[in-house]
Short mmCIF file of C-alpha atoms in Angstrom, two decimals:
data_model
loop_
_atom_site.label_atom_id
_atom_site.label_comp_id
_atom_site.label_asym_id
_atom_site.label_seq_id
_atom_site.Cartn_x
_atom_site.Cartn_y
_atom_site.Cartn_z
CA UNK T 2 101.40 70.99 111.01
CA UNK T 3 99.78 74.42 111.12
CA UNK T 4 102.68 76.69 111.98
CA UNK T 5 100.46 79.67 112.75
CA UNK T 6 98.95 77.72 115.66
CA UNK T 7 102.40 77.92 117.25
CA UNK T 8 102.92 81.65 116.72
CA UNK T 9 101.44 84.06 119.24
CA UNK T 10 104.35 86.50 119.10
CA UNK T 11 107.60 87.12 117.19
CA UNK T 12 109.40 85.19 119.93
CA UNK T 13 107.47 82.08 118.87
CA UNK T 14 108.39 82.75 115.24
CA UNK T 15 112.09 82.72 116.13
CA UNK T 16 111.74 79.12 117.40
CA UNK T 17 110.66 77.83 113.99
CA UNK T 18 113.50 76.40 111.86
CA UNK T 19 114.45 78.82 109.11
CA UNK T 20 113.98 76.18 106.42
CA UNK T 21 110.28 75.96 107.36
CA UNK T 22 109.58 79.67 107.00
CA UNK T 23 108.31 79.32 103.40
CA UNK T 24 105.57 77.08 104.85
CA UNK T 25 104.73 79.79 107.39
CA UNK T 26 104.59 82.30 104.53
CA UNK T 27 102.07 80.12 102.68
CA UNK T 28 99.84 79.92 105.78
CA UNK T 29 100.00 83.68 106.32
CA UNK T 30 99.04 84.31 102.69
CA UNK T 31 96.10 81.93 102.91
CA UNK T 32 94.78 83.64 106.05
CA UNK T 33 95.12 87.11 104.45
CA UNK T 34 93.43 85.90 101.26
CA UNK T 35 90.54 84.20 103.08
CA UNK T 36 89.91 87.16 105.38
CA UNK T 37 90.02 89.76 102.59
CA UNK T 38 87.65 87.68 100.46
CA UNK T 39 85.15 87.78 103.34
CA UNK T 40 85.74 91.33 104.64
CA UNK T 41 87.39 93.21 101.81
CA UNK T 42 90.71 94.91 102.43
CA UNK T 43 94.12 95.80 101.06
CA UNK T 44 94.97 92.38 99.70
CA UNK T 45 97.73 92.85 97.12
CA UNK T 46 99.99 95.12 99.21
CA UNK T 47 100.08 92.74 102.17
CA UNK T 48 100.56 89.61 100.04
CA UNK T 49 103.70 91.21 98.62
CA UNK T 50 105.52 91.66 101.94
CA UNK T 51 104.92 88.32 103.68
CA UNK T 52 108.52 87.09 103.41
CA UNK T 53 109.89 90.52 104.32
CA UNK T 54 107.67 90.56 107.43
CA UNK T 55 108.83 87.10 108.46
CA UNK T 56 112.46 88.13 108.01
CA UNK T 57 112.02 91.36 110.00
CA UNK T 58 110.42 89.60 112.95
CA UNK T 59 113.02 86.83 112.82
CA UNK T 60 115.99 89.19 112.88
CA UNK T 61 114.72 92.07 115.03
CA UNK T 62 113.37 92.03 118.56
CA UNK T 63 110.00 93.80 118.36
CA UNK T 64 108.48 95.61 120.14
CA UNK T 65 111.77 96.70 121.73
CA UNK T 66 113.07 97.23 118.22
CA UNK T 67 110.74 99.62 116.41
CA UNK T 68 109.28 98.73 113.00
CA UNK T 69 107.32 101.47 111.24
CA UNK T 70 105.14 100.47 108.28
CA UNK T 71 104.65 103.28 105.77
CA UNK T 72 101.15 103.67 104.26
CA UNK T 73 100.09 100.98 106.73
CA UNK T 74 98.08 98.71 104.50
CA UNK T 75 101.16 96.50 104.07
CA UNK T 76 100.91 95.44 107.71
CA UNK T 77 98.46 92.49 107.65
CA UNK T 78 101.19 89.85 108.01
CA UNK T 79 102.74 91.96 110.78
CA UNK T 80 99.44 91.91 112.67
CA UNK T 81 99.07 88.15 112.27
CA UNK T 82 102.57 87.50 113.64
CA UNK T 83 102.23 89.88 116.61
CA UNK T 84 99.48 88.25 118.64
CA UNK T 85 96.46 89.23 116.55
CA UNK T 86 95.98 86.09 114.47
CA UNK T 87 92.83 85.06 116.34
CA UNK T 88 91.33 88.54 115.87
CA UNK T 89 92.40 88.87 112.25
CA UNK T 90 88.97 87.71 110.94
CA UNK T 91 87.52 90.89 112.52
CA UNK T 92 89.63 93.03 110.15
CA UNK T 93 87.75 96.15 109.00
CA UNK T 94 84.66 95.20 111.01
CA UNK T 95 83.00 97.32 113.69
CA UNK T 96 84.86 96.66 116.95
CA UNK T 97 87.50 94.64 115.11
CA UNK T 98 91.15 95.28 114.41
CA UNK T 99 92.19 98.19 112.22
CA UNK T 100 93.31 97.77 108.64
CA UNK T 101 96.32 99.94 109.49
CA UNK T 102 98.91 100.06 112.31
CA UNK T 103 97.32 101.68 115.35
CA UNK T 104 99.26 102.46 118.51
CA UNK T 105 96.25 101.90 120.76
CA UNK T 106 95.80 98.42 119.33
CA UNK T 107 99.19 96.88 120.01
CA UNK T 108 102.67 97.76 121.33
CA UNK T 109 103.99 96.27 118.07
CA UNK T 110 102.28 99.09 116.14
CA UNK T 111 104.88 101.74 116.92
CA UNK T 112 103.33 104.52 114.83
CA UNK T 113 99.91 105.07 113.31
CA UNK T 114 100.33 105.03 109.53
CA UNK T 115 97.67 105.24 106.84
CA UNK T 116 98.78 108.21 104.73
CA UNK T 117 101.91 107.62 102.67
CA UNK T 118 105.51 108.80 103.07
CA UNK T 119 105.50 109.31 106.86
CA UNK T 120 107.54 106.33 108.07
CA UNK T 121 111.05 107.69 107.50
CA UNK T 122 110.39 110.91 109.41
CA UNK T 123 108.72 109.02 112.26
CA UNK T 124 111.49 106.44 112.44
CA UNK T 125 114.17 109.11 112.52
CA UNK T 126 112.34 110.82 115.38
CA UNK T 127 112.33 107.52 117.29
CA UNK T 128 116.04 107.08 116.63
CA UNK T 129 116.76 110.60 117.91
CA UNK T 130 114.72 109.99 121.10
CA UNK T 131 116.53 106.66 121.56
CA UNK T 132 119.91 108.37 121.43
CA UNK T 133 118.84 111.10 123.86
CA UNK T 134 117.75 108.40 126.31
CA UNK T 135 121.01 106.48 125.87
CA UNK T 136 119.26 103.34 124.62
CA UNK T 137 120.35 101.03 121.81
CA UNK T 138 117.31 99.48 120.13
CA UNK T 139 116.97 99.27 116.33
CA UNK T 140 114.59 101.41 114.30
CA UNK T 141 113.32 100.23 110.90
CA UNK T 142 111.09 102.07 108.42
CA UNK T 143 109.43 99.93 105.73
CA UNK T 144 108.47 102.19 102.83
CA UNK T 145 106.49 101.07 99.82
CA UNK T 146 103.37 101.18 97.66
CA UNK T 147 104.22 104.52 96.13
CA UNK T 148 105.34 106.32 99.28
CA UNK T 149 108.61 107.20 97.53
CA UNK T 150 106.64 109.46 95.18
CA UNK T 151 105.77 111.71 98.14
CA UNK T 152 108.01 114.61 99.09
CA UNK T 153 107.89 113.90 102.82
CA UNK T 154 109.89 110.70 102.23
CA UNK T 155 112.74 112.76 100.74
CA UNK T 156 112.62 115.31 103.53
CA UNK T 157 113.01 112.42 105.97
CA UNK T 158 115.84 110.81 103.99
CA UNK T 159 117.67 114.10 103.64
CA UNK T 160 117.50 114.64 107.40
CA UNK T 161 118.45 111.02 108.13
CA UNK T 162 121.50 111.22 105.89
CA UNK T 163 122.68 114.41 107.56
CA UNK T 164 121.99 113.21 111.09
CA UNK T 165 124.03 109.99 110.81
CA UNK T 166 121.56 108.29 113.18
CA UNK T 167 121.38 104.51 113.22
CA UNK T 168 118.20 103.81 111.27
CA UNK T 169 117.34 101.23 108.60
CA UNK T 170 115.10 102.30 105.71
CA UNK T 171 113.69 99.44 103.64
CA UNK T 172 112.15 100.22 100.26
CA UNK T 173 109.55 97.63 99.29
CA UNK T 174 109.77 98.27 95.55
CA UNK T 175 106.78 96.66 93.83
CA UNK T 176 106.44 99.29 91.03
CA UNK T 177 103.01 100.26 92.36
CA UNK T 178 101.29 102.70 94.64
CA UNK T 179 97.54 102.16 94.29
CA UNK T 180 97.99 102.53 90.55
CA UNK T 181 101.33 101.96 88.78
CA UNK T 182 104.03 104.30 90.07
CA UNK T 183 104.69 107.40 88.04
CA UNK T 184 107.48 109.95 87.74
CA UNK T 185 111.23 110.15 87.73
CA UNK T 186 111.87 108.08 90.86
CA UNK T 187 110.00 105.11 89.37
CA UNK T 188 112.23 105.24 86.27
CA UNK T 189 115.31 105.69 88.45
CA UNK T 190 114.53 102.56 90.50
CA UNK T 191 113.94 100.61 87.30
CA UNK T 192 117.38 101.62 86.04
CA UNK T 193 118.95 100.41 89.30
CA UNK T 194 117.31 97.01 89.11
CA UNK T 195 118.11 96.52 85.44
CA UNK T 196 121.82 97.31 85.62
CA UNK T 197 123.41 93.82 85.38
CA UNK T 198 126.94 95.22 85.06
CA UNK T 199 126.79 96.61 88.58
CA UNK T 200 125.36 93.40 90.04
CA UNK T 201 128.08 91.30 88.39
CA UNK T 202 130.90 93.63 89.47
CA UNK T 203 129.58 93.81 93.03
CA UNK T 204 129.28 90.02 93.30
CA UNK T 205 132.79 89.52 91.94
CA UNK T 206 134.19 92.08 94.37
CA UNK T 207 132.57 90.47 97.40
CA UNK T 208 133.69 86.99 96.28
CA UNK T 209 137.26 88.29 96.10
CA UNK T 210 137.04 89.91 99.52
CA UNK T 211 135.57 86.69 100.92
CA UNK T 212 138.75 84.85 99.98
CA UNK T 213 140.84 87.13 102.18
CA UNK T 214 141.53 86.65 105.91
CA UNK T 215 139.52 88.69 108.45
CA UNK T 216 139.59 92.23 107.14
CA UNK T 217 141.43 94.93 109.04
CA UNK T 218 139.86 98.34 109.56
CA UNK T 219 141.90 99.67 106.65
CA UNK T 220 140.79 96.81 104.38
CA UNK T 221 137.14 97.39 105.26
CA UNK T 222 137.59 101.05 104.36
CA UNK T 223 139.08 100.07 100.99
CA UNK T 224 136.23 97.60 100.42
CA UNK T 225 133.69 100.31 101.11
CA UNK T 226 135.40 102.68 98.67
CA UNK T 227 135.45 99.92 96.06
CA UNK T 228 131.72 99.35 96.45
CA UNK T 229 130.98 103.07 96.19
CA UNK T 230 133.22 103.35 93.15
CA UNK T 231 131.39 100.53 91.39
CA UNK T 232 128.09 102.30 91.95
CA UNK T 233 129.37 105.57 90.56
CA UNK T 234 130.56 103.76 87.45
CA UNK T 235 127.29 101.95 86.75
CA UNK T 236 124.28 103.52 88.47
CA UNK T 237 123.08 106.98 87.38
CA UNK T 238 122.86 109.49 90.19
CA UNK T 239 123.49 107.25 93.18
CA UNK T 240 120.61 109.19 94.69
CA UNK T 241 120.41 107.52 98.08
CA UNK T 242 124.13 107.47 98.85
CA UNK T 243 124.47 111.08 97.80
CA UNK T 244 121.83 111.87 100.44
CA UNK T 245 124.07 110.25 103.05
CA UNK T 246 122.42 106.81 103.15
CA UNK T 247 124.37 103.58 102.71
CA UNK T 248 122.58 101.81 99.84
CA UNK T 249 122.31 98.00 99.60
CA UNK T 250 120.38 95.96 97.09
CA UNK T 251 118.30 95.27 95.21
CA UNK T 252 117.44 92.06 97.08
CA UNK T 253 114.78 89.45 96.22
CA UNK T 254 111.94 90.27 98.60
CA UNK T 255 110.45 86.78 98.32
CA UNK T 256 113.60 84.88 99.32
CA UNK T 257 113.17 84.78 103.07
CA UNK T 258 116.57 83.17 103.64
CA UNK T 259 118.42 85.85 101.69
CA UNK T 260 116.44 88.56 103.48
CA UNK T 261 117.35 87.16 106.91
CA UNK T 262 121.04 86.99 105.98
CA UNK T 263 121.07 90.54 104.65
CA UNK T 264 119.15 92.00 107.60
CA UNK T 265 121.49 90.35 110.10
CA UNK T 266 124.46 91.93 108.37
CA UNK T 267 122.84 95.36 108.09
CA UNK T 268 122.11 95.38 111.82
CA UNK T 269 125.87 95.64 112.37
CA UNK T 270 126.36 98.70 110.16
CA UNK T 271 126.29 102.08 111.94
CA UNK T 272 124.56 105.12 110.50
CA UNK T 273 121.56 105.42 108.17
CA UNK T 274 121.19 102.40 105.88
CA UNK T 275 118.91 102.01 102.84
CA UNK T 276 117.91 98.48 101.72
CA UNK T 277 116.21 98.13 98.34
CA UNK T 278 113.91 95.08 98.23
CA UNK T 279 112.15 93.93 95.06
CA UNK T 280 108.71 92.37 95.52
CA UNK T 281 105.64 91.43 93.49
CA UNK T 282 102.44 93.12 94.58
CA UNK T 283 99.81 90.42 95.12
CA UNK T 284 102.44 87.67 95.35
CA UNK T 285 101.02 84.16 95.66
CA UNK T 286 97.51 84.90 94.36
CA UNK T 287 97.34 84.86 90.58
CA UNK T 288 94.40 87.28 90.11
CA UNK T 289 96.13 89.85 92.36
CA UNK T 290 99.48 89.46 90.61
CA UNK T 291 97.76 89.94 87.24
CA UNK T 292 95.71 92.96 88.34
CA UNK T 293 97.38 94.62 91.32
CA UNK T 294 95.35 97.81 90.88
CA UNK T 295 91.99 96.09 91.38
CA UNK T 296 93.28 93.96 94.24
CA UNK T 297 95.06 96.82 95.97
CA UNK T 298 91.95 97.44 98.06
CA UNK T 299 88.55 95.97 97.37
CA UNK T 300 85.37 94.65 98.97
CA UNK T 301 84.27 91.05 99.21
CA UNK T 302 85.27 88.77 96.35
CA UNK T 303 85.24 85.12 95.33
CA UNK T 304 88.73 83.89 96.18
CA UNK T 305 88.48 81.02 93.68
CA UNK T 306 87.65 83.17 90.66
CA UNK T 307 88.89 86.52 91.94
CA UNK T 308 85.64 88.20 90.90
CA UNK T 309 84.54 91.03 93.16
CA UNK T 310 80.99 91.52 94.37
CA UNK T 311 79.87 94.67 92.61
CA UNK T 312 76.99 96.92 93.52
CA UNK T 313 74.46 97.73 90.78
CA UNK T 314 74.04 101.26 92.15
CA UNK T 315 76.20 104.03 90.69
CA UNK T 316 78.55 105.72 93.14
CA UNK T 317 79.35 109.41 93.31
CA UNK T 318 82.80 108.46 91.97
CA UNK T 319 81.20 106.84 88.90
CA UNK T 320 78.99 109.86 88.27
CA UNK T 321 81.90 112.27 88.71
CA UNK T 322 83.92 110.27 86.18
CA UNK T 323 81.19 110.46 83.54
CA UNK T 324 80.57 114.19 84.09
CA UNK T 325 84.32 114.89 83.89
CA UNK T 326 84.37 113.24 80.45
CA UNK T 327 81.38 115.31 79.32
CA UNK T 328 82.98 118.55 80.50
CA UNK T 329 86.29 117.66 78.82
CA UNK T 330 84.51 116.89 75.55
CA UNK T 331 82.74 120.25 75.64
CA UNK T 332 85.74 122.35 76.71
CA UNK T 333 89.34 121.63 75.67
CA UNK T 334 90.64 123.66 78.62
CA UNK T 335 89.37 121.08 81.13
CA UNK T 336 92.15 118.89 82.55
CA UNK T 337 92.24 116.33 85.36
CA UNK T 338 94.80 116.02 88.16
CA UNK T 339 95.12 113.26 90.75
CA UNK T 340 97.70 112.12 93.28
CA UNK T 341 98.31 108.39 92.69
CA UNK T 342 94.55 107.76 92.86
CA UNK T 343 93.56 107.46 89.19
CA UNK T 344 91.41 104.36 89.71
CA UNK T 345 90.16 105.32 93.18
CA UNK T 346 88.84 108.67 91.97
CA UNK T 347 87.30 107.25 88.79
CA UNK T 348 89.63 109.02 86.35
CA UNK T 349 90.83 105.94 84.44
CA UNK T 350 88.44 106.64 81.53
CA UNK T 351 89.52 110.29 81.42
CA UNK T 352 93.18 109.18 81.34
CA UNK T 353 92.51 106.79 78.48
CA UNK T 354 90.46 109.25 76.38
CA UNK T 355 92.48 112.41 77.08
CA UNK T 356 96.01 111.28 78.00
CA UNK T 357 97.49 114.69 77.19
CA UNK T 358 95.08 116.40 79.58
CA UNK T 359 95.43 113.95 82.46
CA UNK T 360 98.11 114.31 85.15
CA UNK T 361 98.90 111.76 87.86
CA UNK T 362 101.60 113.40 89.97
CA UNK T 363 102.22 110.51 92.36
CA UNK T 364 101.50 110.39 96.09
CA UNK T 365 102.13 114.13 96.37
CA UNK T 366 98.96 116.02 97.23
CA UNK T 367 100.64 119.36 98.02
CA UNK T 368 102.42 119.28 94.67
CA UNK T 369 99.17 118.30 92.91
CA UNK T 370 97.38 121.40 94.20
CA UNK T 371 100.25 123.80 93.48
CA UNK T 372 100.67 122.22 90.03
CA UNK T 373 96.95 122.79 89.42
CA UNK T 374 97.48 126.43 90.33
CA UNK T 375 100.13 126.70 87.66
CA UNK T 376 97.79 125.11 85.13
CA UNK T 377 95.07 127.61 86.04
CA UNK T 378 97.35 130.63 85.54
CA UNK T 379 97.81 129.57 81.91
CA UNK T 380 94.09 129.17 81.19
CA UNK T 381 93.48 125.49 81.96
CA UNK T 382 90.55 124.47 84.18
CA UNK T 383 91.89 121.74 86.50
CA UNK T 384 89.58 119.16 88.09
CA UNK T 385 91.67 118.08 91.10
CA UNK T 386 90.36 114.72 92.32
CA UNK T 387 91.75 113.72 95.72
CA UNK T 388 90.29 111.87 98.71
CA UNK T 389 89.13 114.22 101.45
CA UNK T 390 91.47 112.82 104.08
CA UNK T 391 94.48 113.05 101.74
CA UNK T 392 93.65 116.59 100.63
CA UNK T 393 94.32 117.69 104.21
CA UNK T 394 98.00 117.38 103.34
CA UNK T 395 97.68 120.25 100.85
CA UNK T 396 95.92 122.76 103.09
CA UNK T 397 98.63 125.39 102.75
CA UNK T 398 98.57 125.08 98.97
CA UNK T 399 94.78 125.48 98.87
CA UNK T 400 95.10 128.75 100.80
CA UNK T 401 98.40 130.18 99.55
CA UNK T 402 98.61 128.90 95.98
CA UNK T 403 94.95 128.83 94.92
CA UNK T 404 92.58 130.91 97.05
CA UNK T 405 94.87 133.85 97.75
CA UNK T 406 95.46 134.26 94.01
CA UNK T 407 91.82 133.68 93.08
CA UNK T 408 92.69 130.88 90.69
CA UNK T 409 89.99 128.80 88.98
CA UNK T 410 90.57 125.28 90.31
CA UNK T 411 87.78 122.74 90.91
CA UNK T 412 88.46 120.44 93.88
CA UNK T 413 86.55 117.19 93.46
CA UNK T 414 86.70 115.81 97.00
CA UNK T 415 86.20 112.05 97.00
CA UNK T 416 85.45 109.85 100.04
CA UNK T 417 83.97 112.75 102.00
CA UNK T 418 82.32 111.85 105.30
CA UNK T 419 82.57 108.60 107.25
CA UNK T 420 84.03 105.79 105.20
CA UNK T 421 83.45 102.79 107.43
CA UNK T 422 85.94 99.96 107.06
CA UNK T 423 89.12 102.00 106.60
CA UNK T 424 88.59 103.71 109.94
CA UNK T 425 89.53 107.03 111.46
CA UNK T 426 92.56 107.76 109.28
CA UNK T 427 90.34 107.77 106.19
CA UNK T 428 87.26 109.56 107.53
CA UNK T 429 86.83 112.72 105.48
CA UNK T 430 85.16 114.67 108.27
CA UNK T 431 87.15 117.92 108.22
CA UNK T 432 86.74 119.11 104.62
CA UNK T 433 83.66 121.29 105.26
CA UNK T 434 85.44 122.96 108.15
CA UNK T 435 88.75 123.58 106.44
CA UNK T 436 87.18 124.82 103.18
CA UNK T 437 84.53 127.08 104.74
CA UNK T 438 87.05 129.28 106.51
CA UNK T 439 88.97 130.10 103.30
CA UNK T 440 87.86 133.34 101.55
CA UNK T 441 86.84 132.96 97.93
CA UNK T 442 85.96 129.27 98.11
CA UNK T 443 82.59 128.13 96.73
CA UNK T 444 81.70 124.96 98.64
CA UNK T 445 78.96 122.71 97.24
CA UNK T 446 77.62 119.41 98.59
CA UNK T 447 75.44 117.41 96.18
CA UNK T 448 72.42 115.60 97.58
CA UNK T 449 72.22 113.22 94.58
CA UNK T 450 73.91 112.27 91.32
CA UNK T 451 71.94 114.77 89.22
CA UNK T 452 72.90 117.66 91.47
CA UNK T 453 76.57 116.63 91.35
CA UNK T 454 76.56 116.98 87.58
CA UNK T 455 74.96 120.43 87.68
CA UNK T 456 77.38 121.60 90.38
CA UNK T 457 80.41 120.54 88.39
CA UNK T 458 79.07 122.33 85.31
#
């Protein structure tokens, strides 16, 4: 039986026996894989959250309950389960459905998300509006694919912890953004998930409590203190709980039954809750699991072999990458900076040849630009390679931290102009306007590969 034929909405999903949900997951994965092989798309991120999506739509009552998908390219399974299965083959095509959540497309897309780290702030705003209106729906933010390397996520968490609003934040921890995650938070999460002492102590504590009669309010308080005490003994920092969030996990993000059980329990807990879910990016498709960077987002490919259809023509990104290497070879002061887009901006070869002069700062464009300013004050010549649409997030830093001080920073603006399949959120159509009005900026637009090289020099 084709389960997807029976699912036109999350209400239909709830009618399917829980023990059959792994079969539904397999069908969803096959549809995502087939469509991306024909149209291109963000394959690996969406394959990794299929079970989590099934669990969310089983436990929560969307669209009354609000689910916000951070970054947005994790939302393919969500689209399939919310009445857009028949239109899913139009993904990324003209007139077709968007590759990201889009409010105008469906009431299930509660917030437009395509740039990382926005979901927590948006979800908290929804929760605040809910409380003002005296309503009682649930609000869930699903954060992942590197969004935790962006500062906006921490601003949202800090506010959520202080507000005490009822909101559930789910971290889809797959160790990747577009490239492997970098920075302190990535190492912190690894320490959490590799601390067996804590997991054993926590399990033993809950087994003991489960042997007791129905807990009184006082006993529940003691149980909570016990759990917090265990964390302080075994996990360094307890970052999320110190921010005022109630931390749970890590949980296996591919065990749909465990996810459903956990989510049902967390629905009952008041205040801001943080659920840490471990997933595999590209889950269920061997080439994507083996090479999550390549299969993060790609064009058409052979789904049997996993080989992508490559153009024989060089791209501006390719040419930029080669010129950057030439400049670095000729001048030891040349360094490269990117914001979680090493592969997308063509800097992988630079990273491999000059690791000490390459800086990937994570999904943190504002920090990348200010960091480049610091480099420039000490005599380095930073090549800052960021997509046009993402560089918008660092507009203040371009003005205040670079231009106002007259610092020598070269902004290498990738994906400028209309970018087709990714849609409006990724169209780099404002860069000429926002650069031209800044005093001291030299703005150059190459007409061909040769001119690009001369301009960079």
